[in-house]
PDB file of C-alpha atoms and ligand atoms in Angstrom:
ATOM      1  CA  MET S 176      -2.944  -1.759 -10.817  1.00 91.00           C
ATOM      2  CA  LEU S 177      -1.193  -0.473  -7.765  1.00 95.00           C
ATOM      3  CA  PHE S 178      -3.136   0.924  -4.818  1.00 97.00           C
ATOM      4  CA  ILE S 179      -1.256   2.828  -2.143  1.00 97.00           C
ATOM      5  CA  LEU S 180      -2.915   2.676   1.264  1.00 97.00           C
ATOM      6  CA  SER S 181      -1.708   4.873   4.113  1.00 96.00           C
ATOM      7  CA  GLY S 182      -3.069   5.699   7.520  1.00 93.00           C
ATOM      8  CA  SER S 183      -1.658   5.647  10.995  1.00 81.00           C
ATOM      9  CA  SER S 184      -1.254   2.392  12.884  1.00 77.00           C
ATOM     10  CA  GLY S 185      -4.432   1.400  14.695  1.00 80.00           C
ATOM     11  CA  VAL S 186      -6.661   2.900  12.031  1.00 89.00           C
ATOM     12  CA  GLY S 187      -7.666  -0.512  10.661  1.00 89.00           C
ATOM     13  CA  LYS S 188      -5.616  -0.881   7.460  1.00 92.00           C
ATOM     14  CA  SER S 189      -4.892  -4.587   7.924  1.00 89.00           C
ATOM     15  CA  THR S 190      -8.521  -5.471   8.662  1.00 91.00           C
ATOM     16  CA  LEU S 191      -9.666  -3.436   5.671  1.00 95.00           C
ATOM     17  CA  CYS S 192      -7.125  -5.109   3.361  1.00 94.00           C
ATOM     18  CA  LYS S 193      -8.018  -8.616   4.555  1.00 92.00           C
ATOM     19  CA  ARG S 194     -11.707  -8.002   3.861  1.00 94.00           C
ATOM     20  CA  ILE S 195     -11.015  -6.450   0.433  1.00 95.00           C
ATOM     21  CA  MET S 196      -8.914  -9.469  -0.566  1.00 94.00           C
ATOM     22  CA  THR S 197     -11.794 -11.795   0.219  1.00 94.00           C
ATOM     23  CA  SER S 198     -14.412  -9.676  -1.538  1.00 93.00           C
ATOM     24  CA  ILE S 199     -12.490  -8.788  -4.718  1.00 93.00           C
ATOM     25  CA  PRO S 200     -10.637 -11.555  -6.545  1.00 86.00           C
ATOM     26  CA  ASP S 201      -7.196 -10.749  -7.914  1.00 90.00           C
ATOM     27  CA  VAL S 202      -6.420  -8.154  -5.260  1.00 94.00           C
ATOM     28  CA  GLN S 203      -3.412  -8.927  -3.081  1.00 94.00           C
ATOM     29  CA  LEU S 204      -1.493  -7.130  -0.392  1.00 95.00           C
ATOM     30  CA  SER S 205       2.223  -6.647  -0.908  1.00 95.00           C
ATOM     31  CA  VAL S 206       4.134  -8.215   2.002  1.00 96.00           C
ATOM     32  CA  SER S 207       6.835  -5.792   3.121  1.00 97.00           C
ATOM     33  CA  TYR S 208      10.143  -6.561   4.783  1.00 98.00           C
ATOM     34  CA  THR S 209      10.684  -5.075   8.228  1.00 98.00           C
ATOM     35  CA  THR S 210      13.244  -5.011  11.001  1.00 98.00           C
ATOM     36  CA  ARG S 211      10.600  -4.423  13.676  1.00 95.00           C
ATOM     37  CA  PRO S 212      10.102  -7.216  16.199  1.00 95.00           C
ATOM     38  CA  ILE S 213       7.344  -9.688  15.393  1.00 95.00           C
ATOM     39  CA  ARG S 214       4.157  -9.167  17.457  1.00 90.00           C
ATOM     40  CA  ASP S 215       2.027 -11.846  19.067  1.00 89.00           C
ATOM     41  CA  GLY S 216      -0.293 -13.308  16.488  1.00 90.00           C
ATOM     42  CA  GLU S 217       1.876 -12.326  13.505  1.00 93.00           C
ATOM     43  CA  THR S 218       3.424 -14.878  11.134  1.00 95.00           C
ATOM     44  CA  HIS S 219       6.644 -14.526   9.145  1.00 97.00           C
ATOM     45  CA  GLY S 220       5.652 -14.108   5.487  1.00 95.00           C
ATOM     46  CA  ILE S 221       2.029 -13.164   6.210  1.00 92.00           C
ATOM     47  CA  GLU S 222       2.005  -9.690   7.815  1.00 91.00           C
ATOM     48  CA  TYR S 223       5.676  -9.054   7.021  1.00 95.00           C
ATOM     49  CA  TRP S 224       8.943 -10.756   6.221  1.00 97.00           C
ATOM     50  CA  PHE S 225      10.805 -10.166   9.487  1.00 98.00           C
ATOM     51  CA  VAL S 226      14.537  -9.674   8.931  1.00 98.00           C
ATOM     52  CA  ASP S 227      17.438  -8.218  10.906  1.00 97.00           C
ATOM     53  CA  GLN S 228      19.143  -4.916  10.068  1.00 97.00           C
ATOM     54  CA  SER S 229      22.092  -6.463   8.227  1.00 97.00           C
ATOM     55  CA  GLU S 230      19.765  -8.438   5.948  1.00 97.00           C
ATOM     56  CA  PHE S 231      17.714  -5.297   5.324  1.00 98.00           C
ATOM     57  CA  ARG S 232      20.834  -3.287   4.453  1.00 97.00           C
ATOM     58  CA  ARG S 233      22.009  -6.030   2.114  1.00 98.00           C
ATOM     59  CA  MET S 234      18.660  -5.824   0.320  1.00 98.00           C
ATOM     60  CA  ILE S 235      18.983  -2.016   0.009  1.00 97.00           C
ATOM     61  CA  GLU S 236      22.415  -2.494  -1.593  1.00 97.00           C
ATOM     62  CA  GLN S 237      20.959  -5.039  -4.013  1.00 97.00           C
ATOM     63  CA  ASP S 238      18.232  -2.528  -4.976  1.00 95.00           C
ATOM     64  CA  ALA S 239      15.646  -5.097  -3.899  1.00 97.00           C
ATOM     65  CA  PHE S 240      13.122  -2.462  -2.713  1.00 96.00           C
ATOM     66  CA  LEU S 241      10.751  -0.327  -4.766  1.00 94.00           C
ATOM     67  CA  GLU S 242      10.845   2.007  -1.769  1.00 95.00           C
ATOM     68  CA  TRP S 243      11.940   1.757   1.838  1.00 96.00           C
ATOM     69  CA  ALA S 244      11.663   3.998   4.875  1.00 94.00           C
ATOM     70  CA  GLU S 245      12.498   4.247   8.535  1.00 92.00           C
ATOM     71  CA  VAL S 246       9.257   4.280  10.525  1.00 85.00           C
ATOM     72  CA  TYR S 247       9.130   4.324  14.351  1.00 77.00           C
ATOM     73  CA  GLU S 248      12.896   3.520  14.423  1.00 86.00           C
ATOM     74  CA  ASN S 249      12.435   0.370  12.356  1.00 94.00           C
ATOM     75  CA  PHE S 250      12.982  -0.184   8.668  1.00 97.00           C
ATOM     76  CA  TYR S 251      10.196  -1.147   6.276  1.00 97.00           C
ATOM     77  CA  GLY S 252      10.560  -1.874   2.555  1.00 97.00           C
ATOM     78  CA  THR S 253       8.410  -2.941  -0.395  1.00 96.00           C
ATOM     79  CA  PRO S 254      10.025  -5.800  -2.333  1.00 96.00           C
ATOM     80  CA  ARG S 255      10.377  -4.992  -6.022  1.00 94.00           C
ATOM     81  CA  GLN S 256      10.508  -8.497  -7.560  1.00 92.00           C
ATOM     82  CA  GLU S 257       7.290  -9.649  -5.940  1.00 91.00           C
ATOM     83  CA  LEU S 258       5.484  -6.652  -7.431  1.00 89.00           C
ATOM     84  CA  VAL S 259       6.863  -7.290 -10.915  1.00 87.00           C
ATOM     85  CA  THR S 260       5.628 -10.878 -10.755  1.00 92.00           C
ATOM     86  CA  ARG S 261       2.148  -9.883  -9.653  1.00 91.00           C
ATOM     87  CA  ILE S 262       1.816  -7.053 -12.168  1.00 84.00           C
ATOM     88  CA  ASP S 263       2.820  -9.557 -14.872  1.00 87.00           C
ATOM     89  CA  GLN S 264       0.012 -11.829 -13.677  1.00 91.00           C
ATOM     90  CA  GLY S 265      -2.501  -8.962 -13.922  1.00 88.00           C
ATOM     91  CA  ILE S 266      -3.064  -8.875 -10.167  1.00 93.00           C
ATOM     92  CA  ASP S 267      -3.999  -5.663  -8.341  1.00 95.00           C
ATOM     93  CA  VAL S 268      -1.591  -4.977  -5.514  1.00 96.00           C
ATOM     94  CA  ILE S 269      -2.226  -2.913  -2.394  1.00 97.00           C
ATOM     95  CA  LEU S 270       0.853  -1.323  -0.811  1.00 96.00           C
ATOM     96  CA  ASP S 271       0.385  -0.511   2.873  1.00 95.00           C
ATOM     97  CA  VAL S 272       3.039   2.169   3.288  1.00 95.00           C
ATOM     98  CA  ASP S 273       3.608   5.266   5.396  1.00 92.00           C
ATOM     99  CA  VAL S 274       3.479   8.816   4.011  1.00 94.00           C
ATOM    100  CA  GLN S 275       7.167   8.859   2.960  1.00 93.00           C
ATOM    101  CA  GLY S 276       6.782   5.545   1.127  1.00 95.00           C
ATOM    102  CA  ALA S 277       3.575   6.729  -0.509  1.00 96.00           C
ATOM    103  CA  ARG S 278       5.272   9.884  -1.784  1.00 96.00           C
ATOM    104  CA  ASN S 279       8.090   7.862  -3.333  1.00 95.00           C
ATOM    105  CA  VAL S 280       5.705   5.494  -5.075  1.00 95.00           C
ATOM    106  CA  MET S 281       3.464   8.359  -6.287  1.00 95.00           C
ATOM    107  CA  LYS S 282       6.506  10.109  -7.755  1.00 93.00           C
ATOM    108  CA  ASN S 283       7.796   7.023  -9.573  1.00 89.00           C
ATOM    109  CA  MET S 284       4.449   5.505 -10.502  1.00 89.00           C
ATOM    110  CA  PRO S 285       1.964   8.251 -11.345  1.00 90.00           C
ATOM    111  CA  ASP S 286      -0.619   5.631 -12.425  1.00 91.00           C
ATOM    112  CA  ALA S 287      -0.845   4.293  -8.859  1.00 94.00           C
ATOM    113  CA  VAL S 288      -4.034   5.179  -6.963  1.00 97.00           C
ATOM    114  CA  SER S 289      -3.559   6.511  -3.445  1.00 98.00           C
ATOM    115  CA  VAL S 290      -5.987   6.155  -0.556  1.00 98.00           C
ATOM    116  CA  PHE S 291      -5.659   7.601   2.940  1.00 98.00           C
ATOM    117  CA  LEU S 292      -7.514   5.944   5.791  1.00 97.00           C
ATOM    118  CA  LEU S 293      -8.525   8.266   8.636  1.00 95.00           C
ATOM    119  CA  PRO S 294      -9.826   7.235  12.055  1.00 93.00           C
ATOM    120  CA  PRO S 295     -13.313   8.484  12.964  1.00 91.00           C
ATOM    121  CA  SER S 296     -11.722  10.685  15.647  1.00 91.00           C
ATOM    122  CA  LEU S 297      -8.471  11.129  17.587  1.00 90.00           C
ATOM    123  CA  GLU S 298     -10.076   9.698  20.737  1.00 91.00           C
ATOM    124  CA  VAL S 299     -11.058   6.506  18.925  1.00 90.00           C
ATOM    125  CA  LEU S 300      -7.559   6.173  17.456  1.00 89.00           C
ATOM    126  CA  LYS S 301      -5.900   6.546  20.892  1.00 88.00           C
ATOM    127  CA  ALA S 302      -8.263   3.969  22.363  1.00 89.00           C
ATOM    128  CA  ARG S 303      -7.554   1.526  19.515  1.00 86.00           C
ATOM    129  CA  LEU S 304      -3.782   1.873  19.916  1.00 85.00           C
ATOM    130  CA  GLU S 305      -4.042   1.284  23.681  1.00 85.00           C
ATOM    131  CA  SER S 306      -6.461  -1.631  23.429  1.00 84.00           C
ATOM    132  CA  ARG S 307      -4.222  -3.480  20.992  1.00 73.00           C
ATOM    133  CA  GLY S 308      -1.984  -4.280  23.949  1.00 68.00           C
ATOM    134  CA  THR S 309       0.875  -5.329  21.678  1.00 66.00           C
ATOM    135  CA  ASP S 310       3.053  -2.258  22.247  1.00 64.00           C
ATOM    136  CA  LYS S 311       4.474  -0.655  25.424  1.00 72.00           C
ATOM    137  CA  SER S 312       2.881   2.614  26.579  1.00 77.00           C
ATOM    138  CA  ASP S 313       5.772   4.824  25.399  1.00 83.00           C
ATOM    139  CA  VAL S 314       5.530   3.148  21.978  1.00 81.00           C
ATOM    140  CA  VAL S 315       1.773   3.811  21.933  1.00 85.00           C
ATOM    141  CA  ASP S 316       2.408   7.480  22.803  1.00 88.00           C
ATOM    142  CA  ARG S 317       4.975   7.841  20.018  1.00 86.00           C
ATOM    143  CA  ARG S 318       2.683   6.147  17.515  1.00 83.00           C
ATOM    144  CA  PHE S 319      -0.157   8.458  18.546  1.00 88.00           C
ATOM    145  CA  GLN S 320       2.028  11.562  18.085  1.00 89.00           C
ATOM    146  CA  LYS S 321       3.213  10.349  14.694  1.00 85.00           C
ATOM    147  CA  ALA S 322      -0.368   9.470  13.702  1.00 87.00           C
ATOM    148  CA  GLN S 323      -1.492  13.040  14.286  1.00 90.00           C
ATOM    149  CA  ALA S 324       1.377  14.423  12.225  1.00 90.00           C
ATOM    150  CA  GLU S 325       0.741  11.924   9.406  1.00 90.00           C
ATOM    151  CA  MET S 326      -2.980  12.601   9.219  1.00 92.00           C
ATOM    152  CA  ALA S 327      -2.286  16.135   8.001  1.00 92.00           C
ATOM    153  CA  HIS S 328      -1.041  14.589   4.744  1.00 95.00           C
ATOM    154  CA  TYR S 329      -4.345  13.089   3.633  1.00 96.00           C
ATOM    155  CA  VAL S 330      -4.692  15.978   1.163  1.00 96.00           C
ATOM    156  CA  GLU S 331      -1.841  14.505  -0.931  1.00 97.00           C
ATOM    157  CA  TYR S 332      -3.873  11.369  -1.673  1.00 98.00           C
ATOM    158  CA  ASP S 333      -6.431  10.679  -4.418  1.00 98.00           C
ATOM    159  CA  TYR S 334      -9.056   9.410  -1.961  1.00 98.00           C
ATOM    160  CA  THR S 335      -9.751   9.681   1.757  1.00 97.00           C
ATOM    161  CA  ILE S 336     -11.836   7.158   3.672  1.00 97.00           C
ATOM    162  CA  ARG S 337     -12.933   7.680   7.281  1.00 95.00           C
ATOM    163  CA  ASN S 338     -13.004   4.357   9.039  1.00 94.00           C
ATOM    164  CA  GLY S 339     -15.875   4.847  11.456  1.00 91.00           C
ATOM    165  CA  CYS S 340     -17.930   1.888  10.283  1.00 93.00           C
ATOM    166  CA  LEU S 341     -15.815  -0.939   8.819  1.00 93.00           C
ATOM    167  CA  ASP S 342     -18.504  -2.146   6.385  1.00 95.00           C
ATOM    168  CA  GLN S 343     -18.899   1.358   4.980  1.00 97.00           C
ATOM    169  CA  ALA S 344     -15.106   1.788   4.666  1.00 96.00           C
ATOM    170  CA  ILE S 345     -14.910  -1.539   2.805  1.00 96.00           C
ATOM    171  CA  LYS S 346     -17.688  -0.484   0.453  1.00 97.00           C
ATOM    172  CA  GLU S 347     -15.874   2.779  -0.269  1.00 98.00           C
ATOM    173  CA  PHE S 348     -12.537   1.085  -0.953  1.00 97.00           C
ATOM    174  CA  GLU S 349     -14.220  -1.520  -3.189  1.00 97.00           C
ATOM    175  CA  SER S 350     -15.923   1.278  -5.140  1.00 97.00           C
ATOM    176  CA  ILE S 351     -12.592   3.006  -5.679  1.00 97.00           C
ATOM    177  CA  ILE S 352     -11.025  -0.200  -7.027  1.00 96.00           C
ATOM    178  CA  VAL S 353     -13.949  -0.895  -9.352  1.00 95.00           C
ATOM    179  CA  ALA S 354     -14.155   2.699 -10.630  1.00 96.00           C
ATOM    180  CA  GLU S 355     -10.417   2.999 -11.228  1.00 95.00           C
ATOM    181  CA  HIS S 356     -10.545  -0.143 -13.370  1.00 92.00           C
ATOM    182  CA  VAL S 357     -12.950   1.425 -15.842  1.00 92.00           C
ATOM    183  CA  ARG S 358     -11.142   4.745 -16.233  1.00 92.00           C
ATOM    184  CA  THR S 359     -10.740   5.417 -19.951  1.00 91.00           C
ATOM    185  CA  LYS S 360      -7.075   6.333 -19.493  1.00 87.00           C
ATOM    186  CA  ARG S 361      -6.421   2.854 -18.135  1.00 85.00           C
ATOM    187  CA  LEU S 362      -7.925   0.933 -21.035  1.00 84.00           C
ATOM    188  CA  ASP S 363      -5.627  -1.429 -22.856  1.00 83.00           C
ATOM    189  CA  HIS S 364      -5.867   0.210 -26.283  1.00 85.00           C
ATOM    190  CA  ALA S 365      -3.769  -2.483 -27.952  1.00 87.00           C
ATOM    191  CA  TRP S 366      -6.288  -5.119 -26.839  1.00 89.00           C
ATOM    192  CA  MET S 367      -9.167  -2.842 -27.994  1.00 89.00           C
ATOM    193  CA  SER S 368      -7.605  -2.450 -31.464  1.00 90.00           C
ATOM    194  CA  ARG S 369      -6.986  -6.171 -31.824  1.00 91.00           C
ATOM    195  CA  HIS S 370     -10.667  -6.778 -31.104  1.00 91.00           C
ATOM    196  CA  GLY S 371     -11.872  -4.044 -33.443  1.00 91.00           C
ATOM    197  CA  LEU S 372     -13.108  -1.821 -30.598  1.00 90.00           C
ATOM    198  CA  ALA S 373     -10.641   0.998 -31.262  1.00 84.00           C
ATOM    199  CA  ARG S 374      -8.873   2.268 -34.348  1.00 78.00           C
ATOM    200  CA  GLN S 375      -5.178   1.477 -34.659  1.00 66.00           C
ATOM    201  CA  GLU S 376      -4.195   5.161 -34.705  1.00 60.00           C
ATOM    202  CA  SER S 377      -5.939   5.774 -31.375  1.00 54.00           C
ATOM    203  CA  ASN S 378      -3.387   3.529 -29.715  1.00 51.00           C
ATOM    204  CA  PRO S 379      -0.591   5.904 -28.716  1.00 53.00           C
ATOM    205  CA  VAL S 380       0.567   4.040 -25.642  1.00 53.00           C
ATOM    206  CA  SER S 381       1.659   0.546 -24.775  1.00 56.00           C
ATOM    207  CA  SER S 382      -0.607  -1.506 -22.556  1.00 59.00           C
ATOM    208  CA  ARG S 383      -1.053  -0.498 -18.922  1.00 59.00           C
ATOM    209  CA  THR S 384       0.576  -3.637 -17.568  1.00 63.00           C
ATOM    210  CA  GLU S 385       3.565  -3.051 -19.824  1.00 66.00           C
ATOM    211  CA  ARG S 386       3.895   0.574 -18.645  1.00 65.00           C
ATOM    212  CA  GLU S 387       3.649  -0.343 -14.961  1.00 67.00           C
ATOM    213  CA  ARG S 388       6.085  -3.199 -15.277  1.00 67.00           C
ATOM    214  CA  ASN S 389       8.620  -0.951 -17.001  1.00 67.00           C
ATOM    215  CA  VAL S 390       8.476   1.638 -14.232  1.00 67.00           C
ATOM    216  CA  ILE S 391       8.857  -0.884 -11.393  1.00 71.00           C
ATOM    217  CA  SER S 392      11.730  -2.809 -12.889  1.00 69.00           C
TER     218      SER S 392
HETATM  219  P1  5GP U  35       3.278  -1.500  11.804  1.00 90.85           P
HETATM  220  O1  5GP U  35       4.589  -1.657  12.491  1.00 90.85           O
HETATM  221  O2  5GP U  35       2.225  -0.943  12.710  1.00 90.85           O
HETATM  222  O3  5GP U  35       2.842  -2.747  11.114  1.00 90.85           O
HETATM  223  O4  5GP U  35       3.477  -0.435  10.619  1.00 90.85           O
HETATM  224  C1  5GP U  35       4.005   0.826  10.912  1.00 90.85           C
HETATM  225  C2  5GP U  35       3.949   1.715   9.703  1.00 90.85           C
HETATM  226  O5  5GP U  35       4.842   1.227   8.687  1.00 90.85           O
HETATM  227  C3  5GP U  35       2.575   1.806   9.031  1.00 90.85           C
HETATM  228  O6  5GP U  35       2.290   3.186   8.830  1.00 90.85           O
HETATM  229  C4  5GP U  35       2.762   1.113   7.708  1.00 90.85           C
HETATM  230  O7  5GP U  35       1.961   1.694   6.693  1.00 90.85           O
HETATM  231  C5  5GP U  35       4.224   1.365   7.433  1.00 90.85           C
HETATM  232  N1  5GP U  35       4.784   0.394   6.490  1.00 90.85           N
HETATM  233  C6  5GP U  35       4.575  -0.942   6.456  1.00 90.85           C
HETATM  234  N2  5GP U  35       5.256  -1.499   5.444  1.00 90.85           N
HETATM  235  C7  5GP U  35       5.901  -0.492   4.804  1.00 90.85           C
HETATM  236  C8  5GP U  35       6.772  -0.430   3.656  1.00 90.85           C
HETATM  237  O8  5GP U  35       7.105  -1.412   3.008  1.00 90.85           O
HETATM  238  N3  5GP U  35       7.250   0.804   3.334  1.00 90.85           N
HETATM  239  C9  5GP U  35       6.920   1.928   4.036  1.00 90.85           C
HETATM  240  N4  5GP U  35       7.416   3.102   3.608  1.00 90.85           N
HETATM  241  N5  5GP U  35       6.109   1.917   5.114  1.00 90.85           N
HETATM  242  C10 5GP U  35       5.609   0.716   5.489  1.00 90.85           C
END
């Protein structure tokens, strides 16, 4: 399954994802490509694949991205092949993408589940962006402006989590993942029929993994 996670920078998406990956097996975060400069503490291939603009453009031409967008004057893109491989392995993938990226994925992959992460308040968000100390003050100001504009789009998402208390936010995200897995519409009816749990004629669609793989590739 694909989970789309959006929320402005500083809202705690990376921390949330790291904790979810340790608490739920078979959930992984898609590692995007970006042209933004690497920050202190980041590692190539862990937070992002850091590439220059010409490499990024070459990848666009090769149709290597499921979606890509320009965010804060840098390019960010979700690699397609990596997703195909993980979907084939039955792994749940979280895409940390901005609102434009989320819209593109929602349009092309209606089975994806979208989650918007809100800060507890604007004051807390501003303080978090400033305390990170990894960006210059004009960058922080721009990110704060963009954050406010982006937050208005939470209504386009399936779920909204307010990240006031991290443990509570984790519990809510975990619940979403667990509940989405047992949705009747997501059952693998072919598997059910083979095991005598469903009648052959109630199997109008191919398996979920097959459907998702076809859309991505
Ligand atoms: P940051 O530079 O703070 O890591 O991320 C800035 C913004 O880029 C965040 O809102 C994040 O969700 C978004 N982003 C990261 N990777 C991707 C991607 O592959 N595609 C899109 N559309 N946005 C991304």
